[in-house]
Amino acid sequence: MNFEFITVNTQVEKHIALVQLNRPKELNALNNQLMNELRESLFQLDRDDAVRVIVITGNEKAFAAGADIKQMVSATPLGMMKADQFSNWEQIKKTKKPMIAAVSGFALGGGCELMMHCDMIVASETAIIGQPEIKIGVMPGAGGTQRLTRSVGKALAMELILTGRPLNAEEALRAGLINKVVPVELYLREAIRMAQLVAEHSPISVRLAKEAVLNAFNSTLDEGLQFERRNFYLCFASEDQKEGMNAFIEKRSPQFQGK
Ligand code: DAK
């Protein structure tokens, strides 16, 4: 996979793919091409059986400082409708494999929204996370009002979105927005370590479990429980279920094949 604004490394650890946003001078501002490339890379990685978990990162200074304001400044509603950038976000949302964000520095606006598309988030102590769109005369548009509110609750979401004030890493951790805060030299290593813990498991049960957790945001409790039950039954259609349970009984480590 050859891209201009992202790099993809599938050799980082077994079953782990690392996608790095790579517009450092612009603090990884998410221009249309970067988003097209991100969509394409995730689409391909999602279909690659050798990959079980995807880590998305930026660099020490910025995960991503938001959508590219310079590209957006003269946008018109019809121009945006034609460009249909939301289809990129829709596709990213559909990624079936777990995605872990490794965040350092700025994760603002679309950067925060991209971070929240991930299933788990490891941040460095230097992370600055927020939805500052209100300061430039707009509002979050790629899910910020919904995902942030579901994550941290109404009071804090309103404060962050209406004032534009960002959270530091400790505040984000306390608010339940992220999973972990580590020193800056460790954030990527820690995200990869977390990815390895997931990649050890059956990719089938991981996929079904991720789907069921995400379904909790879209369903009543009873609908969610029904959905969970169907996915639970489906695990028993896999060889991995037999392998996992037999390995337990035989006191050995399971060898999951994703079958
Ligand atoms: N867009 C474009 N360029 C950016 C940028 C951004 N979001 N953020 C930073 N840069 C550029 C700066 O312009 C500067 O470029 P030069 O002037 O050197 O050419 C370079 O990156 C370094 O930035 P600074 O000099 O400003 O660096 P500082 O350390 O002083 O400040 C900062 C860092 C992150 C506090 C500051 O750069 C900043 O406030 N950036 C803007 C943050 C922001 O407002 N983000 C929200 C953007 S709106 C959509 C989906 C999503 C969205 C929209 C549409 N569709 C699907 C249609 C999302 C919207 C947003 O995210």
Short mmCIF file of C-alpha atoms and ligand atoms in Angstrom, two decimals:
data_model
loop_
_atom_site.label_atom_id
_atom_site.label_comp_id
_atom_site.label_asym_id
_atom_site.label_seq_id
_atom_site.Cartn_x
_atom_site.Cartn_y
_atom_site.Cartn_z
CA MET A 1 0.00 0.00 0.00
CA ASN A 2 1.55 3.25 -1.17
CA PHE A 3 0.10 6.43 0.20
CA GLU A 4 1.27 10.02 0.47
CA PHE A 5 -0.16 11.13 3.81
CA ILE A 6 -0.24 7.89 5.77
CA THR A 7 2.12 4.97 6.20
CA VAL A 8 1.01 1.41 6.77
CA ASN A 9 3.24 -1.15 8.46
CA THR A 10 2.04 -4.74 8.75
CA GLN A 11 5.38 -6.03 10.06
CA VAL A 12 5.37 -4.25 13.40
CA GLU A 13 4.28 -7.35 15.37
CA LYS A 14 2.50 -10.54 14.38
CA HIS A 15 -1.15 -9.84 13.47
CA ILE A 16 -0.82 -6.10 14.14
CA ALA A 17 -1.01 -3.36 11.52
CA LEU A 18 0.16 0.13 12.30
CA VAL A 19 -1.35 3.03 10.39
CA GLN A 20 0.47 6.30 10.91
CA LEU A 21 -0.96 9.67 9.89
CA ASN A 22 1.87 11.47 8.20
CA ARG A 23 1.42 15.19 7.59
CA PRO A 24 3.64 16.31 10.44
CA LYS A 25 4.13 19.94 9.37
CA GLU A 26 0.35 20.45 9.40
CA LEU A 27 -0.05 18.56 12.70
CA ASN A 28 -1.70 15.77 10.71
CA ALA A 29 -4.61 17.98 9.68
CA LEU A 30 -7.05 15.63 7.99
CA ASN A 31 -7.30 16.80 4.40
CA ASN A 32 -9.50 14.97 1.91
CA GLN A 33 -6.65 12.96 0.45
CA LEU A 34 -5.46 11.78 3.86
CA MET A 35 -9.02 10.71 4.69
CA ASN A 36 -9.35 8.91 1.33
CA GLU A 37 -6.09 7.10 2.03
CA LEU A 38 -7.11 6.22 5.57
CA ARG A 39 -10.41 4.80 4.35
CA GLU A 40 -8.67 2.74 1.68
CA SER A 41 -5.98 1.41 4.03
CA LEU A 42 -8.50 0.38 6.70
CA PHE A 43 -10.71 -1.23 4.07
CA GLN A 44 -7.78 -3.33 2.85
CA LEU A 45 -6.46 -4.20 6.32
CA ASP A 46 -9.94 -5.26 7.39
CA ARG A 47 -9.86 -7.88 4.62
CA ASP A 48 -6.34 -9.11 5.30
CA ASP A 49 -6.52 -12.35 7.31
CA ALA A 50 -2.99 -11.87 8.60
CA VAL A 51 -4.08 -8.70 10.41
CA ARG A 52 -6.12 -9.00 13.59
CA VAL A 53 -5.82 -5.57 15.20
CA ILE A 54 -5.15 -2.12 13.73
CA VAL A 55 -3.30 0.59 15.65
CA ILE A 56 -3.80 4.15 14.40
CA THR A 57 -1.32 6.78 15.46
CA GLY A 58 0.17 10.16 14.55
CA ASN A 59 3.40 11.48 16.00
CA GLU A 60 4.50 12.84 19.35
CA LYS A 61 3.24 16.36 18.65
CA ALA A 62 -0.09 15.50 17.08
CA PHE A 63 -2.44 12.61 16.58
CA ALA A 64 -4.41 15.01 14.35
CA ALA A 65 -5.30 18.68 14.86
CA GLY A 66 -8.61 18.31 13.06
CA ALA A 67 -9.93 18.56 9.55
CA ASP A 68 -7.85 20.76 7.28
CA ILE A 69 -9.16 24.27 7.93
CA LYS A 70 -7.29 25.67 4.92
CA GLN A 71 -9.06 23.19 2.66
CA MET A 72 -12.41 23.86 4.35
CA VAL A 73 -12.39 27.64 4.58
CA SER A 74 -14.13 28.26 1.26
CA ALA A 75 -16.25 25.12 1.26
CA THR A 76 -19.89 25.35 0.25
CA PRO A 77 -22.68 23.01 1.33
CA LEU A 78 -23.13 21.73 -2.23
CA GLY A 79 -19.38 21.33 -2.76
CA MET A 80 -19.16 19.29 0.40
CA MET A 81 -22.19 17.28 -0.58
CA LYS A 82 -20.55 16.42 -3.91
CA ALA A 83 -17.16 15.62 -2.34
CA ASP A 84 -19.06 13.28 0.02
CA GLN A 85 -16.30 13.11 2.59
CA PHE A 86 -18.75 11.61 5.06
CA SER A 87 -18.58 8.36 3.11
CA ASN A 88 -14.98 8.02 4.30
CA TRP A 89 -16.08 8.30 7.91
CA GLU A 90 -18.95 5.88 7.31
CA GLN A 91 -16.51 3.35 5.88
CA ILE A 92 -14.05 3.80 8.76
CA LYS A 93 -16.94 3.24 11.16
CA LYS A 94 -17.62 -0.09 9.44
CA THR A 95 -14.13 -1.49 10.17
CA LYS A 96 -14.74 -4.87 11.76
CA LYS A 97 -11.34 -5.42 13.29
CA PRO A 98 -10.53 -3.69 16.56
CA MET A 99 -8.83 -0.33 16.15
CA ILE A 100 -6.66 1.12 18.88
CA ALA A 101 -5.70 4.79 18.84
CA ALA A 102 -2.21 5.67 20.09
CA VAL A 103 -2.54 9.37 20.82
CA SER A 104 0.11 11.93 21.68
CA GLY A 105 -0.20 15.71 21.50
CA PHE A 106 -3.21 17.22 19.77
CA ALA A 107 -6.34 15.19 19.07
CA LEU A 108 -8.69 18.00 18.17
CA GLY A 109 -11.90 18.32 16.16
CA GLY A 110 -11.85 15.64 13.47
CA GLY A 111 -8.75 14.25 15.21
CA CYS A 112 -10.76 13.67 18.37
CA GLU A 113 -13.58 12.23 16.28
CA LEU A 114 -11.19 9.86 14.54
CA MET A 115 -9.80 8.85 17.93
CA MET A 116 -13.36 8.12 19.09
CA HIS A 117 -13.95 5.89 16.05
CA CYS A 118 -11.31 3.62 17.59
CA ASP A 119 -12.30 0.92 20.05
CA MET A 120 -9.64 1.65 22.64
CA ILE A 121 -7.42 4.66 23.21
CA VAL A 122 -3.95 4.84 24.71
CA ALA A 123 -2.68 8.38 25.27
CA SER A 124 0.60 9.94 26.23
CA GLU A 125 0.75 12.36 29.16
CA THR A 126 1.01 15.19 26.63
CA ALA A 127 -2.29 14.49 24.90
CA ILE A 128 -4.63 17.44 24.38
CA ILE A 129 -8.06 16.24 23.40
CA GLY A 130 -11.08 18.27 22.42
CA GLN A 131 -13.66 19.60 20.00
CA PRO A 132 -12.64 23.23 19.37
CA GLU A 133 -14.78 23.71 16.21
CA ILE A 134 -16.95 26.28 18.00
CA LYS A 135 -13.96 28.65 18.01
CA ILE A 136 -13.89 28.71 14.20
CA GLY A 137 -17.60 29.23 13.71
CA VAL A 138 -18.72 25.66 13.16
CA MET A 139 -19.45 22.60 15.28
CA PRO A 140 -18.38 18.94 15.33
CA GLY A 141 -19.53 17.16 12.18
CA ALA A 142 -18.00 13.69 12.22
CA GLY A 143 -19.78 12.32 15.25
CA GLY A 144 -18.32 14.48 18.03
CA THR A 145 -21.63 15.61 19.51
CA GLN A 146 -22.82 12.01 19.70
CA ARG A 147 -19.75 9.94 20.57
CA LEU A 148 -18.33 12.41 23.08
CA THR A 149 -21.69 12.71 24.84
CA ARG A 150 -22.08 8.94 25.05
CA SER A 151 -18.54 8.64 26.37
CA VAL A 152 -18.32 11.41 28.95
CA GLY A 153 -21.96 12.38 29.55
CA LYS A 154 -23.93 15.50 28.78
CA ALA A 155 -22.39 17.97 31.22
CA LEU A 156 -18.78 17.57 30.15
CA ALA A 157 -19.63 17.09 26.45
CA MET A 158 -21.60 20.36 26.46
CA GLU A 159 -18.74 22.14 28.20
CA LEU A 160 -16.11 20.87 25.76
CA ILE A 161 -18.19 21.44 22.64
CA LEU A 162 -19.66 24.83 23.60
CA THR A 163 -16.50 26.35 25.08
CA GLY A 164 -13.94 24.58 22.89
CA ARG A 165 -11.79 23.91 25.95
CA PRO A 166 -9.70 20.75 25.52
CA LEU A 167 -9.00 18.08 28.10
CA ASN A 168 -5.54 17.00 29.13
CA ALA A 169 -4.75 13.30 29.26
CA GLU A 170 -5.51 12.85 32.97
CA GLU A 171 -8.86 14.63 32.63
CA ALA A 172 -9.74 12.50 29.62
CA LEU A 173 -8.88 9.36 31.56
CA ARG A 174 -10.96 10.43 34.55
CA ALA A 175 -13.87 11.22 32.23
CA GLY A 176 -13.75 7.71 30.77
CA LEU A 177 -12.90 8.94 27.28
CA ILE A 178 -9.65 7.02 27.02
CA ASN A 179 -8.27 3.75 28.38
CA LYS A 180 -4.78 4.58 29.53
CA VAL A 181 -2.24 7.36 30.02
CA VAL A 182 1.46 6.57 29.83
CA PRO A 183 4.68 8.61 29.52
CA VAL A 184 5.20 9.98 26.04
CA GLU A 185 8.01 7.57 25.18
CA LEU A 186 5.68 4.62 25.83
CA TYR A 187 2.33 5.46 24.24
CA LEU A 188 2.89 3.65 20.97
CA ARG A 189 4.54 0.64 22.59
CA GLU A 190 1.66 0.41 25.07
CA ALA A 191 -0.94 0.61 22.29
CA ILE A 192 0.84 -2.19 20.43
CA ARG A 193 1.03 -4.23 23.64
CA MET A 194 -2.71 -3.79 24.10
CA ALA A 195 -3.23 -4.78 20.46
CA GLN A 196 -1.20 -7.95 21.06
CA LEU A 197 -3.41 -8.88 24.02
CA VAL A 198 -6.42 -8.71 21.71
CA ALA A 199 -4.66 -10.38 18.76
CA GLU A 200 -3.97 -13.49 20.87
CA HIS A 201 -7.67 -14.28 20.90
CA SER A 202 -9.93 -15.77 18.28
CA PRO A 203 -10.47 -13.14 15.59
CA ILE A 204 -13.98 -14.51 15.18
CA SER A 205 -15.03 -14.01 18.79
CA VAL A 206 -13.20 -10.66 18.87
CA ARG A 207 -15.14 -9.49 15.82
CA LEU A 208 -18.48 -10.69 17.18
CA ALA A 209 -17.79 -9.15 20.59
CA LYS A 210 -16.79 -5.78 19.10
CA GLU A 211 -19.96 -5.78 17.01
CA ALA A 212 -22.08 -6.52 20.08
CA VAL A 213 -20.48 -3.77 22.19
CA LEU A 214 -20.95 -1.20 19.41
CA ASN A 215 -24.53 -2.35 19.03
CA ALA A 216 -25.15 -1.17 22.59
CA PHE A 217 -25.05 2.41 21.25
CA ASN A 218 -27.83 1.75 18.76
CA SER A 219 -30.30 -0.43 20.58
CA THR A 220 -32.56 -0.80 23.57
CA LEU A 221 -31.29 -3.17 26.27
CA ASP A 222 -33.57 -5.99 25.08
CA GLU A 223 -32.54 -5.57 21.43
CA GLY A 224 -28.90 -5.48 22.49
CA LEU A 225 -29.30 -8.64 24.53
CA GLN A 226 -30.89 -10.41 21.56
CA PHE A 227 -28.04 -9.26 19.34
CA GLU A 228 -25.48 -10.43 21.88
CA ARG A 229 -27.17 -13.84 22.11
CA ARG A 230 -27.05 -14.38 18.35
CA ASN A 231 -23.36 -13.49 18.26
CA PHE A 232 -22.74 -15.75 21.25
CA TYR A 233 -24.40 -18.68 19.42
CA LEU A 234 -22.33 -17.86 16.34
CA CYS A 235 -19.08 -18.29 18.30
CA PHE A 236 -20.03 -21.97 18.63
CA ALA A 237 -19.92 -22.30 14.84
CA SER A 238 -16.16 -21.69 14.94
CA GLU A 239 -13.29 -24.13 15.30
CA ASP A 240 -11.75 -21.50 17.55
CA GLN A 241 -14.45 -22.11 20.16
CA LYS A 242 -13.57 -25.82 20.24
CA GLU A 243 -9.87 -24.99 20.31
CA GLY A 244 -10.24 -22.42 23.10
CA MET A 245 -12.30 -24.66 25.35
CA ASN A 246 -10.25 -27.82 24.64
CA ALA A 247 -7.04 -25.92 25.32
CA PHE A 248 -8.44 -24.86 28.69
CA ILE A 249 -9.37 -28.43 29.56
CA GLU A 250 -6.00 -29.78 28.36
CA LYS A 251 -4.14 -27.03 30.26
CA ARG A 252 -2.35 -25.63 27.20
CA SER A 253 -2.39 -22.35 25.28
CA PRO A 254 -4.98 -22.17 22.51
CA GLN A 255 -3.90 -21.79 18.89
CA PHE A 256 -6.63 -19.76 17.28
CA GLN A 257 -6.86 -19.94 13.49
CA GLY A 258 -9.75 -17.59 12.86
CA LYS A 259 -11.89 -20.47 11.60
N1 DAK B 1 -6.00 22.60 9.58
C1 DAK B 1 -5.02 23.09 8.79
N2 DAK B 1 -3.81 23.39 9.23
C2 DAK B 1 -3.57 23.22 10.54
C3 DAK B 1 -4.54 22.72 11.43
C4 DAK B 1 -5.82 22.40 10.88
N3 DAK B 1 -6.79 21.86 11.62
N4 DAK B 1 -4.00 22.68 12.67
C5 DAK B 1 -2.74 23.11 12.54
N5 DAK B 1 -2.48 23.43 11.26
C6 DAK B 1 -1.21 23.97 10.71
C7 DAK B 1 -1.04 25.42 11.08
O1 DAK B 1 -1.75 26.25 10.20
C8 DAK B 1 0.45 25.57 10.94
O2 DAK B 1 0.75 25.68 9.58
P1 DAK B 1 1.73 26.88 9.04
O3 DAK B 1 1.09 28.14 9.51
O4 DAK B 1 3.03 26.59 9.70
O5 DAK B 1 1.72 26.70 7.55
C9 DAK B 1 0.98 24.23 11.42
O6 DAK B 1 -0.12 23.31 11.30
C10 DAK B 1 1.42 24.25 12.86
O7 DAK B 1 0.36 24.78 13.62
P2 DAK B 1 0.52 25.98 14.67
O8 DAK B 1 1.62 26.90 14.25
O9 DAK B 1 -0.82 26.57 14.89
O10 DAK B 1 1.01 25.15 15.94
P3 DAK B 1 0.80 25.51 17.47
O11 DAK B 1 1.59 24.50 18.22
O12 DAK B 1 1.05 26.96 17.72
O13 DAK B 1 -0.77 25.30 17.76
C11 DAK B 1 -2.84 24.03 17.68
C12 DAK B 1 -1.27 23.99 17.69
C13 DAK B 1 -3.31 22.60 17.45
C14 DAK B 1 -3.34 24.54 19.02
C15 DAK B 1 -3.31 24.97 16.55
O14 DAK B 1 -2.63 24.61 15.33
C16 DAK B 1 -4.79 24.87 16.29
O15 DAK B 1 -5.60 25.46 17.05
N6 DAK B 1 -5.20 24.18 15.24
C17 DAK B 1 -6.56 24.09 14.83
C18 DAK B 1 -7.33 23.15 15.71
C19 DAK B 1 -8.80 23.08 15.32
O16 DAK B 1 -9.53 24.09 15.32
N7 DAK B 1 -9.27 21.86 14.93
C20 DAK B 1 -10.63 21.67 14.47
C21 DAK B 1 -10.72 21.89 12.98
S1 DAK B 1 -12.38 21.74 12.37
C22 DAK B 1 -16.05 16.73 7.98
C23 DAK B 1 -15.58 15.88 8.97
C24 DAK B 1 -14.93 16.44 10.05
C25 DAK B 1 -14.74 17.80 10.16
C26 DAK B 1 -15.21 18.62 9.18
C27 DAK B 1 -15.88 18.10 8.06
N8 DAK B 1 -16.73 16.21 6.82
C28 DAK B 1 -16.75 14.73 6.66
C29 DAK B 1 -17.14 17.01 5.76
C30 DAK B 1 -13.98 18.32 11.26
C31 DAK B 1 -13.74 19.63 11.44
C32 DAK B 1 -12.61 20.07 12.25
O17 DAK B 1 -11.85 19.28 12.77
#
